[in-house]
C-alpha positions as protocol buffer text, in pm:
chain_id: "A"
residue {
  index: 1
  type: UNK
  ca { x: 0 y: 0 z: 0 }
}
residue {
  index: 2
  type: UNK
  ca { x: 142 y: 342 z: -91 }
}
residue {
  index: 3
  type: UNK
  ca { x: 244 y: 549 z: 210 }
}
residue {
  index: 4
  type: UNK
  ca { x: 2 y: 825 z: 117 }
}
residue {
  index: 5
  type: UNK
  ca { x: -293 y: 579 z: 133 }
}
residue {
  index: 6
  type: UNK
  ca { x: -218 y: 453 z: 483 }
}
residue {
  index: 7
  type: UNK
  ca { x: -448 y: 574 z: 759 }
}
residue {
  index: 8
  type: UNK
  ca { x: -264 y: 784 z: 1018 }
}
residue {
  index: 9
  type: UNK
  ca { x: -202 y: 609 z: 1345 }
}
residue {
  index: 10
  type: UNK
  ca { x: -393 y: 752 z: 1644 }
}
residue {
  index: 11
  type: UNK
  ca { x: -173 y: 937 z: 1894 }
}
residue {
  index: 12
  type: UNK
  ca { x: -31 y: 714 z: 2164 }
}
residue {
  index: 13
  type: UNK
  ca { x: -212 y: 759 z: 2493 }
}
residue {
  index: 14
  type: UNK
  ca { x: -23 y: 836 z: 2811 }
}
residue {
  index: 15
  type: UNK
  ca { x: -95 y: 574 z: 3074 }
}
residue {
  index: 16
  type: UNK
  ca { x: 24 y: 548 z: 3432 }
}
residue {
  index: 17
  type: UNK
  ca { x: 102 y: 177 z: 3408 }
}
residue {
  index: 18
  type: UNK
  ca { x: 310 y: -59 z: 3199 }
}
residue {
  index: 19
  type: UNK
  ca { x: 167 y: -399 z: 3104 }
}
residue {
  index: 20
  type: UNK
  ca { x: 402 y: -665 z: 3232 }
}
residue {
  index: 21
  type: UNK
  ca { x: 416 y: -1039 z: 3172 }
}
residue {
  index: 22
  type: UNK
  ca { x: 81 y: -1208 z: 3218 }
}
residue {
  index: 23
  type: UNK
  ca { x: 211 y: -1557 z: 3290 }
}
residue {
  index: 24
  type: UNK
  ca { x: 70 y: -1703 z: 3611 }
}
residue {
  index: 25
  type: UNK
  ca { x: 233 y: -1937 z: 3859 }
}
residue {
  index: 26
  type: UNK
  ca { x: 49 y: -2269 z: 3912 }
}
residue {
  index: 27
  type: UNK
  ca { x: -109 y: -2151 z: 4238 }
}
residue {
  index: 28
  type: UNK
  ca { x: -227 y: -1824 z: 4086 }
}
residue {
  index: 29
  type: UNK
  ca { x: -357 y: -2002 z: 3778 }
}
residue {
  index: 30
  type: UNK
  ca { x: -552 y: -2233 z: 4005 }
}
residue {
  index: 31
  type: UNK
  ca { x: -708 y: -1937 z: 4188 }
}
residue {
  index: 32
  type: UNK
  ca { x: -790 y: -1770 z: 3856 }
}
residue {
  index: 33
  type: UNK
  ca { x: -953 y: -2082 z: 3714 }
}
residue {
  index: 34
  type: UNK
  ca { x: -1168 y: -2136 z: 4023 }
}
residue {
  index: 35
  type: UNK
  ca { x: -1270 y: -1781 z: 4116 }
}
residue {
  index: 36
  type: UNK
  ca { x: -1231 y: -1536 z: 3828 }
}
residue {
  index: 37
  type: UNK
  ca { x: -1576 y: -1600 z: 3683 }
}
residue {
  index: 38
  type: UNK
  ca { x: -1733 y: -1517 z: 4019 }
}
residue {
  index: 39
  type: UNK
  ca { x: -1521 y: -1218 z: 4119 }
}
residue {
  index: 40
  type: UNK
  ca { x: -1360 y: -1060 z: 3809 }
}
residue {
  index: 41
  type: UNK
  ca { x: -1592 y: -828 z: 3618 }
}
residue {
  index: 42
  type: UNK
  ca { x: -1584 y: -852 z: 3240 }
}
residue {
  index: 43
  type: UNK
  ca { x: -1753 y: -551 z: 3075 }
}
residue {
  index: 44
  type: UNK
  ca { x: -1747 y: -515 z: 2696 }
}
residue {
  index: 45
  type: UNK
  ca { x: -1410 y: -383 z: 2577 }
}
residue {
  index: 46
  type: UNK
  ca { x: -1334 y: -92 z: 2349 }
}
residue {
  index: 47
  type: UNK
  ca { x: -1027 y: -32 z: 2135 }
}
residue {
  index: 48
  type: UNK
  ca { x: -799 y: -193 z: 2397 }
}
residue {
  index: 49
  type: UNK
  ca { x: -847 y: -473 z: 2648 }
}
residue {
  index: 50
  type: UNK
  ca { x: -801 y: -226 z: 2936 }
}
residue {
  index: 51
  type: UNK
  ca { x: -1070 y: 16 z: 2812 }
}
residue {
  index: 52
  type: UNK
  ca { x: -1448 y: -43 z: 2827 }
}
residue {
  index: 53
  type: UNK
  ca { x: -1661 y: -10 z: 2519 }
}
residue {
  index: 54
  type: UNK
  ca { x: -1846 y: 320 z: 2479 }
}
residue {
  index: 55
  type: UNK
  ca { x: -2182 y: 298 z: 2651 }
}
residue {
  index: 56
  type: UNK
  ca { x: -2082 y: 9 z: 2878 }
}
residue {
  index: 57
  type: UNK
  ca { x: -2218 y: 38 z: 3233 }
}
residue {
  index: 58
  type: UNK
  ca { x: -2174 y: -131 z: 3567 }
}
residue {
  index: 59
  type: UNK
  ca { x: -2493 y: -185 z: 3766 }
}
residue {
  index: 60
  type: UNK
  ca { x: -2358 y: -191 z: 4122 }
}
residue {
  index: 61
  type: UNK
  ca { x: -2683 y: -315 z: 4269 }
}
residue {
  index: 62
  type: UNK
  ca { x: -2683 y: -606 z: 4027 }
}
residue {
  index: 63
  type: UNK
  ca { x: -2315 y: -682 z: 4081 }
}
residue {
  index: 64
  type: UNK
  ca { x: -2333 y: -688 z: 4461 }
}
residue {
  index: 65
  type: UNK
  ca { x: -2699 y: -778 z: 4504 }
}
residue {
  index: 66
  type: UNK
  ca { x: -2767 y: -471 z: 4718 }
}
residue {
  index: 67
  type: UNK
  ca { x: -2704 y: -99 z: 4764 }
}
residue {
  index: 68
  type: UNK
  ca { x: -2419 y: -15 z: 4999 }
}
residue {
  index: 69
  type: UNK
  ca { x: -2133 y: 230 z: 5036 }
}
residue {
  index: 70
  type: UNK
  ca { x: -1869 y: 166 z: 4771 }
}
residue {
  index: 71
  type: UNK
  ca { x: -1495 y: 165 z: 4837 }
}
residue {
  index: 72
  type: UNK
  ca { x: -1272 y: 173 z: 4527 }
}
residue {
  index: 73
  type: UNK
  ca { x: -899 y: 104 z: 4531 }
}
residue {
  index: 74
  type: UNK
  ca { x: -714 y: 207 z: 4216 }
}
residue {
  index: 75
  type: UNK
  ca { x: -400 y: 3 z: 4162 }
}
residue {
  index: 76
  type: UNK
  ca { x: -492 y: -266 z: 4415 }
}
residue {
  index: 77
  type: UNK
  ca { x: -174 y: -462 z: 4340 }
}
residue {
  index: 78
  type: UNK
  ca { x: -170 y: -798 z: 4516 }
}
residue {
  index: 79
  type: UNK
  ca { x: -492 y: -722 z: 4703 }
}
residue {
  index: 80
  type: UNK
  ca { x: -365 y: -687 z: 5060 }
}
residue {
  index: 81
  type: UNK
  ca { x: -569 y: -376 z: 5141 }
}
residue {
  index: 82
  type: UNK
  ca { x: -890 y: -435 z: 4954 }
}
residue {
  index: 83
  type: UNK
  ca { x: -939 y: -797 z: 5063 }
}
residue {
  index: 84
  type: UNK
  ca { x: -871 y: -716 z: 5429 }
}
residue {
  index: 85
  type: UNK
  ca { x: -1114 y: -424 z: 5408 }
}
residue {
  index: 86
  type: UNK
  ca { x: -1388 y: -637 z: 5251 }
}
residue {
  index: 87
  type: UNK
  ca { x: -1349 y: -909 z: 5514 }
}
residue {
  index: 88
  type: UNK
  ca { x: -1354 y: -661 z: 5803 }
}
residue {
  index: 89
  type: UNK
  ca { x: -1635 y: -439 z: 5671 }
}
residue {
  index: 90
  type: UNK
  ca { x: -1920 y: -657 z: 5541 }
}
residue {
  index: 91
  type: UNK
  ca { x: -2153 y: -356 z: 5542 }
}
residue {
  index: 92
  type: UNK
  ca { x: -1957 y: -195 z: 5254 }
}
residue {
  index: 93
  type: UNK
  ca { x: -1889 y: -304 z: 4896 }
}
residue {
  index: 94
  type: UNK
  ca { x: -1536 y: -299 z: 4754 }
}
residue {
  index: 95
  type: UNK
  ca { x: -1405 y: -266 z: 4399 }
}
residue {
  index: 96
  type: UNK
  ca { x: -1039 y: -341 z: 4320 }
}
residue {
  index: 97
  type: UNK
  ca { x: -918 y: -179 z: 3996 }
}
residue {
  index: 98
  type: UNK
  ca { x: -599 y: -339 z: 3862 }
}
residue {
  index: 99
  type: UNK
  ca { x: -468 y: -416 z: 3512 }
}
residue {
  index: 100
  type: UNK
  ca { x: -194 y: -660 z: 3618 }
}
residue {
  index: 101
  type: UNK
  ca { x: -335 y: -1013 z: 3581 }
}
residue {
  index: 102
  type: UNK
  ca { x: -93 y: -1183 z: 3823 }
}
residue {
  index: 103
  type: UNK
  ca { x: -195 y: -924 z: 4083 }
}
residue {
  index: 104
  type: UNK
  ca { x: -561 y: -1001 z: 4020 }
}
residue {
  index: 105
  type: UNK
  ca { x: -490 y: -1373 z: 4055 }
}
residue {
  index: 106
  type: UNK
  ca { x: -308 y: -1316 z: 4383 }
}
residue {
  index: 107
  type: UNK
  ca { x: -605 y: -1108 z: 4500 }
}
residue {
  index: 108
  type: UNK
  ca { x: -831 y: -1404 z: 4422 }
}
residue {
  index: 109
  type: UNK
  ca { x: -607 y: -1624 z: 4637 }
}
residue {
  index: 110
  type: UNK
  ca { x: -646 y: -1377 z: 4924 }
}
residue {
  index: 111
  type: UNK
  ca { x: -1023 y: -1373 z: 4874 }
}
residue {
  index: 112
  type: UNK
  ca { x: -1022 y: -1752 z: 4897 }
}
residue {
  index: 113
  type: UNK
  ca { x: -819 y: -1748 z: 5221 }
}
residue {
  index: 114
  type: UNK
  ca { x: -1048 y: -1477 z: 5364 }
}
residue {
  index: 115
  type: UNK
  ca { x: -1352 y: -1702 z: 5332 }
}
residue {
  index: 116
  type: UNK
  ca { x: -1470 y: -1567 z: 4996 }
}
residue {
  index: 117
  type: UNK
  ca { x: -1647 y: -1247 z: 5108 }
}
residue {
  index: 118
  type: UNK
  ca { x: -1927 y: -1152 z: 4871 }
}
residue {
  index: 119
  type: UNK
  ca { x: -1872 y: -776 z: 4899 }
}
residue {
  index: 120
  type: UNK
  ca { x: -1570 y: -749 z: 4668 }
}
residue {
  index: 121
  type: UNK
  ca { x: -1521 y: -751 z: 4291 }
}
residue {
  index: 122
  type: UNK
  ca { x: -1217 y: -700 z: 4067 }
}
residue {
  index: 123
  type: UNK
  ca { x: -1211 y: -474 z: 3762 }
}
residue {
  index: 124
  type: UNK
  ca { x: -922 y: -536 z: 3516 }
}
residue {
  index: 125
  type: UNK
  ca { x: -937 y: -196 z: 3346 }
}
residue {
  index: 126
  type: UNK
  ca { x: -752 y: 134 z: 3325 }
}
residue {
  index: 127
  type: UNK
  ca { x: -917 y: 334 z: 3605 }
}
residue {
  index: 128
  type: UNK
  ca { x: -890 y: 671 z: 3434 }
}
residue {
  index: 129
  type: UNK
  ca { x: -1068 y: 553 z: 3121 }
}
residue {
  index: 130
  type: UNK
  ca { x: -1285 y: 285 z: 3274 }
}
residue {
  index: 131
  type: UNK
  ca { x: -1441 y: 424 z: 3589 }
}
residue {
  index: 132
  type: UNK
  ca { x: -1605 y: 735 z: 3433 }
}
residue {
  index: 133
  type: UNK
  ca { x: -1771 y: 511 z: 3172 }
}
residue {
  index: 134
  type: UNK
  ca { x: -1888 y: 239 z: 3408 }
}
residue {
  index: 135
  type: UNK
  ca { x: -1982 y: 421 z: 3730 }
}
residue {
  index: 136
  type: UNK
  ca { x: -2242 y: 693 z: 3786 }
}
residue {
  index: 137
  type: UNK
  ca { x: -2152 y: 1030 z: 3930 }
}
residue {
  index: 138
  type: UNK
  ca { x: -2130 y: 1051 z: 4311 }
}
residue {
  index: 139
  type: UNK
  ca { x: -2122 y: 672 z: 4352 }
}
residue {
  index: 140
  type: UNK
  ca { x: -1793 y: 628 z: 4544 }
}
residue {
  index: 141
  type: UNK
  ca { x: -1779 y: 670 z: 4924 }
}
residue {
  index: 142
  type: UNK
  ca { x: -1405 y: 610 z: 4955 }
}
residue {
  index: 143
  type: UNK
  ca { x: -1131 y: 618 z: 4692 }
}
residue {
  index: 144
  type: UNK
  ca { x: -788 y: 474 z: 4774 }
}
residue {
  index: 145
  type: UNK
  ca { x: -462 y: 516 z: 4583 }
}
residue {
  index: 146
  type: UNK
  ca { x: -175 y: 355 z: 4772 }
}
residue {
  index: 147
  type: UNK
  ca { x: 183 y: 342 z: 4648 }
}
residue {
  index: 148
  type: UNK
  ca { x: 114 y: 405 z: 4282 }
}
residue {
  index: 149
  type: UNK
  ca { x: 419 y: 413 z: 4056 }
}
residue {
  index: 150
  type: UNK
  ca { x: 614 y: 735 z: 4138 }
}
residue {
  index: 151
  type: UNK
  ca { x: 777 y: 751 z: 3792 }
}
residue {
  index: 152
  type: UNK
  ca { x: 1078 y: 933 z: 3945 }
}
residue {
  index: 153
  type: UNK
  ca { x: 1244 y: 1048 z: 3621 }
}
residue {
  index: 154
  type: UNK
  ca { x: 1135 y: 1396 z: 3511 }
}
residue {
  index: 155
  type: UNK
  ca { x: 1053 y: 1284 z: 3158 }
}
residue {
  index: 156
  type: UNK
  ca { x: 809 y: 1029 z: 3302 }
}
residue {
  index: 157
  type: UNK
  ca { x: 620 y: 1260 z: 3539 }
}
residue {
  index: 158
  type: UNK
  ca { x: 336 y: 1279 z: 3287 }
}
residue {
  index: 159
  type: UNK
  ca { x: 277 y: 909 z: 3350 }
}
residue {
  index: 160
  type: UNK
  ca { x: 207 y: 959 z: 3720 }
}
residue {
  index: 161
  type: UNK
  ca { x: -144 y: 859 z: 3814 }
}
residue {
  index: 162
  type: UNK
  ca { x: -211 y: 1170 z: 4022 }
}
residue {
  index: 163
  type: UNK
  ca { x: -227 y: 1423 z: 3742 }
}
residue {
  index: 164
  type: UNK
  ca { x: -510 y: 1643 z: 3605 }
}
residue {
  index: 165
  type: UNK
  ca { x: -653 y: 1386 z: 3357 }
}
residue {
  index: 166
  type: UNK
  ca { x: -702 y: 1126 z: 3631 }
}
residue {
  index: 167
  type: UNK
  ca { x: -848 y: 1378 z: 3876 }
}
residue {
  index: 168
  type: UNK
  ca { x: -1082 y: 1515 z: 3611 }
}
residue {
  index: 169
  type: UNK
  ca { x: -1201 y: 1158 z: 3550 }
}
residue {
  index: 170
  type: UNK
  ca { x: -1255 y: 1038 z: 3908 }
}
residue {
  index: 171
  type: UNK
  ca { x: -1347 y: 1340 z: 4122 }
}
residue {
  index: 172
  type: UNK
  ca { x: -1700 y: 1361 z: 3977 }
}
residue {
  index: 173
  type: UNK
  ca { x: -1749 y: 999 z: 4087 }
}
residue {
  index: 174
  type: UNK
  ca { x: -1692 y: 1085 z: 4454 }
}
residue {
  index: 175
  type: UNK
  ca { x: -2008 y: 1132 z: 4659 }
}
residue {
  index: 176
  type: UNK
  ca { x: -2041 y: 1447 z: 4868 }
}
residue {
  index: 177
  type: UNK
  ca { x: -1838 y: 1385 z: 5182 }
}
residue {
  index: 178
  type: UNK
  ca { x: -1644 y: 1097 z: 5024 }
}
residue {
  index: 179
  type: UNK
  ca { x: -1290 y: 1030 z: 5146 }
}
residue {
  index: 180
  type: UNK
  ca { x: -995 y: 1025 z: 4909 }
}
residue {
  index: 181
  type: UNK
  ca { x: -697 y: 852 z: 5073 }
}
residue {
  index: 182
  type: UNK
  ca { x: -347 y: 824 z: 4929 }
}
residue {
  index: 183
  type: UNK
  ca { x: -2 y: 710 z: 5035 }
}
residue {
  index: 184
  type: UNK
  ca { x: 346 y: 704 z: 4882 }
}
residue {
  index: 185
  type: UNK
  ca { x: 698 y: 637 z: 5001 }
}
residue {
  index: 186
  type: UNK
  ca { x: 858 y: 882 z: 4755 }
}
residue {
  index: 187
  type: UNK
  ca { x: 890 y: 1237 z: 4886 }
}
residue {
  index: 188
  type: UNK
  ca { x: 906 y: 1392 z: 4539 }
}
residue {
  index: 189
  type: UNK
  ca { x: 581 y: 1219 z: 4443 }
}
residue {
  index: 190
  type: UNK
  ca { x: 418 y: 1324 z: 4771 }
}
residue {
  index: 191
  type: UNK
  ca { x: 511 y: 1684 z: 4690 }
}
residue {
  index: 192
  type: UNK
  ca { x: 370 y: 1641 z: 4339 }
}
residue {
  index: 193
  type: UNK
  ca { x: 44 y: 1500 z: 4475 }
}
residue {
  index: 194
  type: UNK
  ca { x: 0 y: 1787 z: 4719 }
}
residue {
  index: 195
  type: UNK
  ca { x: 49 y: 2042 z: 4440 }
}
residue {
  index: 196
  type: UNK
  ca { x: -227 y: 1886 z: 4227 }
}
residue {
  index: 197
  type: UNK
  ca { x: -472 y: 1781 z: 4498 }
}
residue {
  index: 198
  type: UNK
  ca { x: -453 y: 2097 z: 4709 }
}
residue {
  index: 199
  type: UNK
  ca { x: -538 y: 2298 z: 4396 }
}
residue {
  index: 200
  type: UNK
  ca { x: -870 y: 2121 z: 4343 }
}
residue {
  index: 201
  type: UNK
  ca { x: -1169 y: 2321 z: 4465 }
}
residue {
  index: 202
  type: UNK
  ca { x: -1370 y: 2001 z: 4509 }
}
residue {
  index: 203
  type: UNK
  ca { x: -1134 y: 1871 z: 4777 }
}
residue {
  index: 204
  type: UNK
  ca { x: -1041 y: 1975 z: 5129 }
}
residue {
  index: 205
  type: UNK
  ca { x: -764 y: 1831 z: 5346 }
}
residue {
  index: 206
  type: UNK
  ca { x: -884 y: 1605 z: 5624 }
}
residue {
  index: 207
  type: UNK
  ca { x: -585 y: 1690 z: 5844 }
}
residue {
  index: 208
  type: UNK
  ca { x: -478 y: 2048 z: 5764 }
}
residue {
  index: 209
  type: UNK
  ca { x: -259 y: 2065 z: 6076 }
}
residue {
  index: 210
  type: UNK
  ca { x: -118 y: 1714 z: 6047 }
}
residue {
  index: 211
  type: UNK
  ca { x: 264 y: 1713 z: 6064 }
}
residue {
  index: 212
  type: UNK
  ca { x: 476 y: 1547 z: 5801 }
}
residue {
  index: 213
  type: UNK
  ca { x: 606 y: 1199 z: 5889 }
}
residue {
  index: 214
  type: UNK
  ca { x: 964 y: 1315 z: 5947 }
}
residue {
  index: 215
  type: UNK
  ca { x: 1250 y: 1532 z: 5828 }
}
residue {
  index: 216
  type: UNK
  ca { x: 1503 y: 1265 z: 5735 }
}
residue {
  index: 217
  type: UNK
  ca { x: 1465 y: 1024 z: 5446 }
}
residue {
  index: 218
  type: UNK
  ca { x: 1694 y: 832 z: 5215 }
}
residue {
  index: 219
  type: UNK
  ca { x: 1541 y: 1021 z: 4922 }
}
residue {
  index: 220
  type: UNK
  ca { x: 1575 y: 1398 z: 4895 }
}
residue {
  index: 221
  type: UNK
  ca { x: 1294 y: 1607 z: 5043 }
}
residue {
  index: 222
  type: UNK
  ca { x: 1183 y: 1862 z: 4783 }
}
residue {
  index: 223
  type: UNK
  ca { x: 1239 y: 2230 z: 4846 }
}
residue {
  index: 224
  type: UNK
  ca { x: 914 y: 2382 z: 4971 }
}
residue {
  index: 225
  type: UNK
  ca { x: 778 y: 2050 z: 5100 }
}
residue {
  index: 226
  type: UNK
  ca { x: 461 y: 2116 z: 5303 }
}
residue {
  index: 227
  type: UNK
  ca { x: 522 y: 2105 z: 5677 }
}
residue {
  index: 228
  type: UNK
  ca { x: 155 y: 2034 z: 5756 }
}
residue {
  index: 229
  type: UNK
  ca { x: -151 y: 1883 z: 5592 }
}
residue {
  index: 230
  type: UNK
  ca { x: -33 y: 1522 z: 5615 }
}
residue {
  index: 231
  type: UNK
  ca { x: -262 y: 1247 z: 5740 }
}
residue {
  index: 232
  type: UNK
  ca { x: -181 y: 993 z: 6008 }
}
residue {
  index: 233
  type: UNK
  ca { x: -161 y: 637 z: 5886 }
}
residue {
  index: 234
  type: UNK
  ca { x: -516 y: 532 z: 5796 }
}
residue {
  index: 235
  type: UNK
  ca { x: -609 y: 246 z: 6027 }
}
residue {
  index: 236
  type: UNK
  ca { x: -773 y: 65 z: 5737 }
}
residue {
  index: 237
  type: UNK
  ca { x: -449 y: 50 z: 5537 }
}
residue {
  index: 238
  type: UNK
  ca { x: -254 y: -268 z: 5596 }
}
residue {
  index: 239
  type: UNK
  ca { x: 124 y: -274 z: 5559 }
}
residue {
  index: 240
  type: UNK
  ca { x: 190 y: -405 z: 5210 }
}
residue {
  index: 241
  type: UNK
  ca { x: 505 y: -545 z: 5053 }
}
residue {
  index: 242
  type: UNK
  ca { x: 550 y: -214 z: 4868 }
}
residue {
  index: 243
  type: UNK
  ca { x: 547 y: -16 z: 5190 }
}
residue {
  index: 244
  type: UNK
  ca { x: 784 y: -259 z: 5361 }
}
residue {
  index: 245
  type: UNK
  ca { x: 1028 y: -227 z: 5072 }
}
residue {
  index: 246
  type: UNK
  ca { x: 1026 y: 153 z: 5101 }
}
residue {
  index: 247
  type: UNK
  ca { x: 1077 y: 139 z: 5475 }
}
residue {
  index: 248
  type: UNK
  ca { x: 1375 y: -93 z: 5437 }
}
residue {
  index: 249
  type: UNK
  ca { x: 1524 y: 156 z: 5191 }
}
residue {
  index: 250
  type: UNK
  ca { x: 1495 y: 432 z: 5453 }
}
residue {
  index: 251
  type: UNK
  ca { x: 1216 y: 627 z: 5288 }
}
residue {
  index: 252
  type: UNK
  ca { x: 935 y: 797 z: 5478 }
}
residue {
  index: 253
  type: UNK
  ca { x: 572 y: 707 z: 5411 }
}
residue {
  index: 254
  type: UNK
  ca { x: 354 y: 1006 z: 5325 }
}
residue {
  index: 255
  type: UNK
  ca { x: -21 y: 968 z: 5388 }
}
residue {
  index: 256
  type: UNK
  ca { x: -282 y: 1206 z: 5256 }
}
residue {
  index: 257
  type: UNK
  ca { x: -654 y: 1235 z: 5318 }
}
residue {
  index: 258
  type: UNK
  ca { x: -911 y: 1459 z: 5149 }
}
residue {
  index: 259
  type: UNK
  ca { x: -1287 y: 1503 z: 5170 }
}
residue {
  index: 260
  type: UNK
  ca { x: -1506 y: 1567 z: 4868 }
}
residue {
  index: 261
  type: UNK
  ca { x: -1687 y: 1894 z: 4937 }
}
residue {
  index: 262
  type: UNK
  ca { x: -2064 y: 1909 z: 4883 }
}
residue {
  index: 263
  type: UNK
  ca { x: -2167 y: 2015 z: 4536 }
}
residue {
  index: 264
  type: UNK
  ca { x: -2430 y: 2255 z: 4674 }
}
residue {
  index: 265
  type: UNK
  ca { x: -2166 y: 2454 z: 4865 }
}
residue {
  index: 266
  type: UNK
  ca { x: -2067 y: 2653 z: 4561 }
}
residue {
  index: 267
  type: UNK
  ca { x: -1780 y: 2429 z: 4459 }
}
residue {
  index: 268
  type: UNK
  ca { x: -1818 y: 2308 z: 4104 }
}
residue {
  index: 269
  type: UNK
  ca { x: -1799 y: 1938 z: 4027 }
}
residue {
  index: 270
  type: UNK
  ca { x: -1478 y: 1821 z: 3864 }
}
């Protein structure tokens, strides 16, 4: 085909994740084979396998068999937090959003060991592009983002999850009074998150006077790092392997908590 007749390629989208190998260990494959049909949601896909088809929806009442407060964890990893939360809080529903299939399989193993709670489901989609399509506005009571990839190199900062496109996508999904909880063990990323989250009129810090976790870290503290506004460790956040790795490396753990301000207060939705 002549070059002039070839259709132009669509611009490459910036994503906050990199698809890694999908091969599963025997134990994870076993968990996937036994439990994925019951727990892993499978909405119609769009142009990529991590993006839902236009017009796809997720009926939460049908999925969970009831109406309850919804907790969403974006980048749920190996499932430590979301499975523990589902087991300990049967009155709430929990949605784990993760594109890494081995992580989803490990989460299924944890669900199995936790007695197979019915108030959790797994969504194998890109959160930024999937959640606004599938979920209605003001449907999330708590949103968690723990230890997302810090993309430390300057040229990769655009890949960081906490950036305007992600916030524009998910903040309308937070119910009035919803909690948005985050944590990272990279000081530069914590500083980056504060700059973007503090600027959003829809959000207010839960702990405006909260001190930072320390003044000494193995990574460099950015100039102008906020002295206050940091959250204490959320009691519902279990210590994951990612956090333990950061601690061993001498890094501080930075927790943040925000509340979604009421829409009728004069603050515009995202």
